[in-house]
CSV table of C-alpha atoms and ligand atoms in Angstrom, one decimal:
chain,number,residue,atom,x,y,z
J,1,MET,CA,8.8,37.1,83.9
J,2,LYS,CA,9.3,36.5,80.4
J,3,ASN,CA,6.7,38.4,78.9
J,4,ASN,CA,7.3,35.8,75.8
J,5,LEU,CA,9.0,32.6,74.7
J,6,SER,CA,9.9,33.3,71.4
J,7,PRO,CA,13.5,32.6,70.9
J,8,ALA,CA,15.5,35.3,69.4
J,9,TYR,CA,16.2,35.0,65.9
J,10,LEU,CA,18.1,36.8,63.0
J,11,ARG,CA,16.9,36.9,60.0
J,12,GLN,CA,19.8,38.0,57.6
J,13,ALA,CA,18.5,40.0,54.4
J,14,GLY,CA,16.7,37.9,50.9
J,15,GLN,CA,16.1,34.5,54.0
J,16,SER,CA,12.8,35.1,54.9
J,17,LEU,CA,9.9,33.5,53.9
J,18,THR,CA,8.3,34.9,51.4
J,19,VAL,CA,4.5,34.8,50.2
J,20,PRO,CA,3.5,36.0,46.7
J,21,PHE,CA,0.3,38.8,46.7
J,22,ARG,CA,-0.5,39.8,42.7
J,23,GLY,CA,3.2,40.9,42.0
J,24,ALA,CA,4.0,42.1,45.0
J,25,GLN,CA,6.2,40.0,47.3
J,26,ILE,CA,6.0,40.1,51.0
J,27,ASP,CA,9.2,38.8,52.8
J,28,LEU,CA,8.0,37.6,56.5
J,29,ILE,CA,10.5,39.4,59.4
J,30,ALA,CA,8.2,38.8,62.5
J,31,THR,CA,5.4,36.8,62.4
J,32,ARG,CA,3.0,37.6,66.1
J,33,GLY,CA,4.4,33.3,66.3
J,34,GLN,CA,7.6,34.5,66.4
J,35,SER,CA,7.6,37.5,68.3
J,36,GLY,CA,5.3,35.9,70.6
J,37,GLU,CA,2.1,37.5,69.9
J,38,LEU,CA,3.2,40.9,70.3
J,39,ILE,CA,4.7,42.5,67.0
J,40,GLU,CA,3.9,41.6,63.4
J,41,ILE,CA,7.2,43.1,61.1
J,42,VAL,CA,7.2,42.4,57.4
J,43,THR,CA,8.6,44.4,54.0
J,44,VAL,CA,6.7,45.1,51.6
J,45,SER,CA,8.6,45.1,47.6
J,46,ALA,CA,5.8,45.9,45.0
J,47,PRO,CA,5.5,47.4,41.5
J,48,ALA,CA,4.3,50.5,40.1
J,49,GLY,CA,0.0,50.2,40.8
J,50,PHE,CA,0.2,47.2,43.4
J,51,LYS,CA,-2.2,48.4,46.2
J,52,LEU,CA,-5.4,47.0,48.2
J,53,PRO,CA,-8.5,48.3,48.5
J,54,ALA,CA,-9.0,50.4,50.9
J,55,HIS,CA,-9.1,49.2,54.8
J,56,ARG,CA,-9.0,49.9,58.6
J,57,HIS,CA,-7.6,47.9,61.2
J,58,THR,CA,-9.4,47.8,64.1
J,59,ARG,CA,-7.1,46.6,66.5
J,60,THR,CA,-3.1,46.9,65.7
J,61,HIS,CA,-1.4,50.9,65.5
J,62,LYS,CA,0.6,50.4,62.0
J,63,SER,CA,3.1,52.1,60.5
J,64,LEU,CA,5.3,52.2,57.7
J,65,PHE,CA,8.9,53.2,56.3
J,66,VAL,CA,9.8,53.7,52.9
J,67,LEU,CA,13.1,51.6,52.0
J,68,SER,CA,12.7,52.1,48.6
J,69,GLY,CA,10.8,54.0,45.9
J,70,GLU,CA,7.8,56.0,46.1
J,71,LEU,CA,3.8,55.5,47.1
J,72,LEU,CA,0.6,56.9,47.8
J,73,LEU,CA,-0.6,56.8,51.2
J,74,PHE,CA,-4.2,58.3,51.2
J,75,LEU,CA,-6.3,58.7,54.6
J,76,PRO,CA,-10.2,59.6,55.3
J,77,ASP,CA,-8.9,64.0,54.1
J,78,LYS,CA,-5.5,63.4,53.0
J,79,THR,CA,-3.5,62.3,50.1
J,80,TYR,CA,0.5,62.1,51.5
J,81,HIS,CA,3.3,61.6,48.3
J,82,LEU,CA,5.7,59.1,49.8
J,83,LYS,CA,9.6,59.0,49.1
J,84,GLU,CA,12.6,56.6,51.0
J,85,GLY,CA,12.8,57.6,54.8
J,86,ASP,CA,9.4,59.1,54.6
J,87,PHE,CA,7.6,56.8,58.4
J,88,GLY,CA,4.5,56.9,58.8
J,89,LEU,CA,1.4,56.1,61.4
J,90,ILE,CA,-1.9,54.8,61.2
J,91,PRO,CA,-3.7,54.2,63.7
J,92,LYS,CA,-5.8,51.9,64.0
J,93,ASN,CA,-10.0,53.2,62.9
J,94,VAL,CA,-8.7,55.0,60.7
J,95,ALA,CA,-9.3,53.9,56.9
J,96,HIS,CA,-6.0,53.9,54.2
J,97,GLN,CA,-4.8,52.7,51.5
J,98,ILE,CA,-1.8,52.6,49.9
J,99,GLU,CA,0.1,52.6,46.4
J,100,SER,CA,2.9,51.9,44.9
J,101,ILE,CA,4.0,54.3,42.7
J,102,SER,CA,7.6,53.7,41.1
J,103,PRO,CA,8.7,50.8,39.2
J,104,ALA,CA,9.5,49.1,42.6
J,105,SER,CA,9.2,50.0,46.0
J,106,LYS,CA,9.9,48.5,49.1
J,107,THR,CA,8.1,49.0,52.4
J,108,LEU,CA,8.8,47.8,56.0
J,109,TYR,CA,6.0,47.7,58.2
J,110,VAL,CA,5.0,46.9,61.8
J,111,SER,CA,2.0,46.3,63.7
J,112,GLY,CA,0.1,44.4,66.1
J,113,PRO,CA,-0.7,41.0,65.7
J,114,GLY,CA,-3.1,40.0,62.6
J,115,GLY,CA,-0.8,42.9,60.6
J,116,TYR,CA,-0.1,42.6,57.4
J,117,ALA,CA,2.4,39.3,58.1
J,118,SER,CA,-1.3,37.7,58.5
J,119,LEU,CA,-2.8,39.1,56.7
J,120,PHE,CA,-1.0,38.8,52.9
J,121,THR,CA,0.4,35.2,54.6
J,122,GLU,CA,-3.6,34.1,54.2
J,123,LEU,CA,-4.1,36.2,50.9
J,124,ALA,CA,-1.5,33.9,49.7
J,125,GLN,CA,-3.3,30.4,49.5
J,126,TYR,CA,-6.7,32.1,48.6
J,127,GLU,CA,-5.7,33.6,45.5
J,128,GLN,CA,-7.6,32.5,42.9
J,129,PRO,CA,-6.0,33.7,39.4
J,130,GLU,CA,-8.2,34.2,37.9
J,131,ASN,CA,-10.8,36.3,39.5
J,132,GLU,CA,-10.4,39.4,41.5
J,133,PRO,CA,-9.7,38.5,45.2
J,134,ALA,CA,-12.2,39.0,47.9
J,135,TYR,CA,-10.1,39.6,50.9
J,136,PRO,CA,-11.8,37.0,53.0
J,137,VAL,CA,-9.7,36.5,56.6
J,138,SER,CA,-10.1,34.7,59.3
J,139,GLU,CA,-10.7,37.4,62.6
J,140,ASN,CA,-6.9,35.7,62.8
J,141,VAL,CA,-6.4,39.0,60.7
J,142,ASP,CA,-7.1,42.7,61.8
J,143,PHE,CA,-8.3,43.9,58.2
J,144,GLU,CA,-11.6,45.5,57.2
J,145,LEU,CA,-12.3,46.7,54.0
J,146,VAL,CA,-14.0,50.0,53.8
J,147,GLU,CA,-16.8,50.7,51.7
J,148,ASP,CA,-17.4,54.1,49.7
J,149,PHE,CA,-13.1,55.4,50.5
J,150,GLN,CA,-12.5,59.2,48.5
J,151,ALA,CA,-9.0,59.6,47.6
J,152,SER,CA,-8.5,63.3,48.2
J,153,LEU,CA,-5.9,64.2,45.0
J,154,PRO,CA,-3.0,66.3,44.7
J,155,ALA,CA,-0.8,64.3,46.8
J,156,GLU,CA,0.8,67.1,49.8
J,157,GLU,CA,4.2,66.4,48.8
J,158,ASN,CA,5.3,68.5,52.1
J,159,LEU,CA,5.8,66.7,54.7
J,160,SER,CA,5.7,67.5,58.3
J,161,VAL,CA,8.9,67.6,59.7
J,162,VAL,CA,7.7,67.5,63.8
J,163,ARG,CA,6.6,64.0,65.5
J,164,PRO,CA,2.7,65.5,66.7
J,165,ASP,CA,1.3,64.0,70.0
J,166,GLY,CA,-1.1,62.1,70.6
J,167,LEU,CA,-3.4,58.6,69.1
J,168,GLN,CA,-3.1,60.5,65.4
J,169,PRO,CA,-2.2,59.5,61.9
J,170,TYR,CA,0.7,61.3,60.7
J,171,VAL,CA,3.8,61.1,57.9
J,172,ILE,CA,7.1,61.9,59.5
J,173,ARG,CA,9.5,63.1,56.2
J,174,LYS,CA,12.4,61.8,55.7
J,175,GLY,CA,15.2,63.8,59.0
J,176,GLY,CA,12.5,64.6,60.5
J,177,GLY,CA,11.4,63.4,63.6
J,178,GLU,CA,12.3,63.7,67.3
J,179,HIS,CA,16.2,64.1,67.7
J,180,LEU,CA,17.8,63.4,70.7
J,181,LEU,CA,21.8,63.0,70.6
J,182,VAL,CA,23.9,60.6,72.9
J,183,GLU,CA,28.1,61.6,72.4
J,184,ASP,CA,28.3,60.7,68.4
J,185,GLN,CA,25.0,59.5,68.1
J,186,LEU,CA,21.9,60.6,67.0
J,187,GLN,CA,18.6,59.0,68.4
J,188,THR,CA,14.7,59.5,66.3
J,189,PHE,CA,11.6,59.9,67.8
J,190,LEU,CA,9.2,58.0,64.8
J,191,ALA,CA,7.3,57.3,67.5
J,192,ARG,CA,6.4,57.2,71.0
J,193,GLN,CA,4.1,55.2,73.5
J,194,ASN,CA,1.9,58.2,72.9
J,195,ASN,CA,1.2,57.5,69.4
J,196,THR,CA,0.3,53.7,69.8
J,197,GLU,CA,-1.1,53.4,72.8
J,198,GLY,CA,2.4,52.2,74.4
J,199,ARG,CA,2.5,48.6,71.7
J,200,PHE,CA,5.5,50.2,70.2
J,201,LEU,CA,8.1,52.7,69.1
J,202,VAL,CA,9.5,53.1,66.5
J,203,VAL,CA,14.1,54.7,67.0
J,204,LEU,CA,16.1,55.4,64.0
J,205,THR,CA,19.8,55.1,65.3
J,206,GLU,CA,22.9,56.7,63.2
J,207,GLY,CA,26.5,57.5,63.3
J,208,PRO,CA,30.4,57.5,62.2
J,209,LYS,CA,32.0,53.9,63.8
J,210,GLY,CA,32.2,53.7,67.5
J,211,ASN,CA,32.5,51.0,70.1
J,212,ALA,CA,30.0,48.1,71.2
J,213,VAL,CA,26.9,49.8,74.1
J,214,ILE,CA,27.7,47.5,77.3
J,215,GLN,CA,26.3,44.7,77.4
J,216,HIS,CA,22.1,44.0,78.9
J,217,TYR,CA,19.1,42.7,78.7
J,218,HIS,CA,16.1,43.3,79.4
J,219,LYS,CA,12.8,41.7,81.3
J,220,ARG,CA,9.9,43.9,80.0
J,221,HIS,CA,10.3,44.2,76.6
J,222,THR,CA,11.0,43.4,73.5
J,223,GLU,CA,13.8,44.6,70.9
J,224,CYS,CA,14.2,44.1,67.2
J,225,PHE,CA,16.8,45.7,64.5
J,226,PHE,CA,16.5,46.5,61.1
J,227,VAL,CA,19.3,48.0,59.4
J,228,LEU,CA,19.2,50.6,56.9
J,229,GLU,CA,23.1,51.7,56.0
J,230,GLY,CA,26.5,50.4,56.4
J,231,ASN,CA,27.4,47.3,58.6
J,232,MET,CA,26.9,46.8,62.4
J,233,THR,CA,28.0,43.8,65.0
J,234,MET,CA,25.2,43.3,67.7
J,235,TRP,CA,26.2,40.8,70.0
J,236,ASN,CA,23.3,38.1,70.5
J,237,ASP,CA,24.0,35.7,74.2
J,238,GLY,CA,27.3,36.9,73.6
J,239,GLN,CA,28.1,35.8,70.0
J,240,PRO,CA,29.0,37.9,67.3
J,241,ILE,CA,27.2,38.6,64.5
J,242,ALA,CA,27.6,41.4,60.9
J,243,MET,CA,24.9,42.9,60.0
J,244,LYS,CA,24.7,44.5,56.7
J,245,PRO,CA,22.1,46.6,55.5
J,246,GLY,CA,18.0,44.6,55.6
J,247,ASP,CA,19.4,42.4,58.0
J,248,PHE,CA,17.3,41.4,60.9
J,249,LEU,CA,17.8,40.8,64.6
J,250,HIS,CA,14.9,40.0,66.9
J,251,ALA,CA,15.9,40.4,70.6
J,252,PRO,CA,13.6,38.7,72.5
J,253,ALA,CA,13.2,39.7,76.8
J,254,LEU,CA,16.1,37.9,78.9
J,255,THR,CA,18.2,38.2,75.6
J,256,LYS,CA,22.0,38.9,76.7
J,257,HIS,CA,22.7,41.8,73.3
J,258,SER,CA,24.9,45.1,72.5
J,259,TYR,CA,25.9,46.6,69.5
J,260,ARG,CA,28.1,48.6,67.7
J,261,LEU,CA,28.2,50.3,64.3
J,262,ASP,CA,30.7,49.7,63.0
J,263,SER,CA,31.0,51.4,58.8
J,264,PRO,CA,31.7,55.8,58.4
J,265,TYR,CA,27.8,56.3,58.6
J,266,THR,CA,26.0,53.4,60.0
J,267,LYS,CA,21.9,53.8,60.6
J,268,PHE,CA,19.7,50.4,61.8
J,269,ILE,CA,15.6,51.1,62.4
J,270,GLY,CA,15.1,49.8,66.1
J,271,LEU,CA,11.3,48.4,67.0
J,272,LEU,CA,10.5,47.7,70.5
J,273,THR,CA,7.7,46.5,71.9
J,274,PRO,CA,5.9,47.0,74.3
J,275,GLY,CA,6.9,50.9,74.5
J,276,LEU,CA,8.0,50.7,78.1
J,277,PHE,CA,11.8,51.1,76.9
J,278,GLU,CA,10.7,54.9,75.6
J,279,PRO,CA,12.6,57.2,79.7
J,280,PHE,CA,15.6,55.0,78.8
J,281,PHE,CA,16.3,57.2,75.7
J,282,ASP,CA,14.7,60.3,77.8
J,283,ALA,CA,17.5,59.9,80.7
J,284,LEU,CA,20.0,59.1,78.1
J,285,CYS,CA,20.0,61.1,75.9
J,286,THR,CA,18.9,64.6,75.5
J,287,PRO,CA,17.6,66.5,72.7
J,288,TYR,CA,18.9,67.5,69.8
J,289,PRO,CA,17.6,70.3,67.1
J,290,ASN,CA,19.1,69.2,64.1
J,291,HIS,CA,19.1,65.8,61.9
J,292,ASP,CA,22.8,66.2,60.2
J,293,LEU,CA,25.6,64.0,63.1
J,294,PRO,CA,27.3,66.3,65.7
J,295,GLU,CA,30.8,67.8,65.8
J,296,LYS,CA,30.7,67.3,68.8
J,297,PRO,CA,30.0,64.2,70.6
J,298,GLY,CA,27.2,65.3,72.9
J,299,PRO,CA,27.1,64.0,76.9
J,300,ALA,CA,25.2,60.7,78.1
J,301,ARG,CA,23.6,61.0,80.9
J,302,PHE,CA,24.5,58.1,82.6
J,303,ASP,CA,23.9,59.5,86.1
J,304,ARG,CA,20.5,60.0,84.9
J,305,VAL,CA,20.1,56.4,84.2
J,306,LEU,CA,21.6,54.9,87.0
J,307,LYS,CA,18.9,57.1,89.0
J,308,LYS,CA,16.4,55.5,87.5
J,309,TYR,CA,18.3,52.1,87.1
J,310,GLY,CA,15.5,50.7,88.9
J,311,GLU,CA,12.1,52.0,86.7
J,312,LEU,CA,13.8,51.5,83.1
J,313,ASP,CA,14.0,47.6,82.4
J,314,LEU,CA,17.5,47.6,81.8
J,315,TYR,CA,20.2,45.3,83.7
J,316,PHE,CA,22.9,45.5,83.2
J,317,VAL,CA,25.3,42.0,82.3
J,318,SER,CA,29.0,43.2,81.5
J,319,PRO,CA,30.9,46.2,80.1
J,320,PRO,CA,31.1,46.2,76.3
J,321,PRO,CA,31.7,43.2,74.7
J,322,ASP,CA,34.2,45.0,71.7
J,323,LYS,CA,36.7,45.2,74.8
J,324,SER,CA,36.8,49.4,74.0
J,325,MET,CA,37.1,49.9,77.6
J,326,ASN,CA,40.7,49.9,79.8
J,327,ILE,CA,40.0,48.1,83.1
J,328,LEU,CA,40.0,50.4,85.0
J,329,GLN,CA,36.5,51.7,83.2
J,330,ALA,CA,35.6,49.1,83.2
J,331,THR,CA,35.4,47.9,86.7
J,332,LEU,CA,34.1,51.4,87.2
J,333,VAL,CA,31.4,50.9,85.1
J,334,THR,CA,30.2,47.2,86.4
J,335,PHE,CA,30.4,48.7,90.0
J,336,SER,CA,28.6,52.0,89.3
J,337,PHE,CA,25.6,49.2,88.1
J,338,TRP,CA,26.2,47.5,90.9
J,339,LEU,CA,25.6,50.5,93.0
J,340,ALA,CA,22.2,50.9,91.4
J,341,SER,CA,20.6,47.6,91.4
J,342,LYS,CA,21.4,47.4,95.8
J,343,LEU,CA,20.7,51.4,95.7
J,344,THR,CA,17.1,50.7,93.6
J,345,SER,CA,15.8,46.9,94.9
J,346,LYS,CA,16.2,48.7,98.4
J,347,GLU,CA,13.7,50.9,98.1
O,401,FE,FE1,18.9,46.6,74.8
């Protein structure tokens, strides 16, 4: 039942193992080993001019989210100028090059096993300061140099705001993406299953101070939380954890968890792998045309969640761990999930 044996862990900002490479600092947030061979997550803090030679990945899709500073993302026929809050997705086999162009940039990279955590760990090992690195990597690293890559300039400033369907490279500017509303929280799909062959989902969650969500676990997917703005509390197997920007929590299958937004405005990025939790968001939330937080809360369609309970990889444990529900509400919620689990297990 359990798809990986990697334990849950918290990685606070500044507490990651880091590798240096040619003036950049790579923070290893989730390595392939730590994630049970599901995902790799790093941040790259780089000076202006930092870049790798043009390359492609033949096994994994890669996404990047600019945390600060500015980058150029070179694709075969187009170049994008990315700034803080912008997102890019590069499917496997697409040649690309990324260059930091501000004095200091910081970017969050997510991919499958063999991505940047593996790459930079190996490169740092082999780096000879007096030589240009030859990029010698083992077959554990999914990295292939692309000769005669032609960069096209000028870079495009008008980034798209919508998420296209299918396996293709794309960028989404800050505030863009596919928005869904649940109560006072905005959920934004930056990548759905059809953008990553089901390997991972990238979902932004933002909202005002609120209550904790019901405590739950998943059996078939890992959920990772990376805080972008504000403060939040996570409950990890019942233990409350205060989280601030740059903090990361890895909650693998079977880990009981919940979260609560604690600041007037909090934003976090959710990385879910594999991407099979997508139908949950479509069941609970409602499509929403704007990127601003709503003045009036929208519905939370628990009726649809309960109807599909057996198919969603969602398992209820208990009402919100911050005791924000009164006894009547808590009893009703517990009974609803109990009934849904009975009904779905009979089918
Ligand atoms: Fe969850």
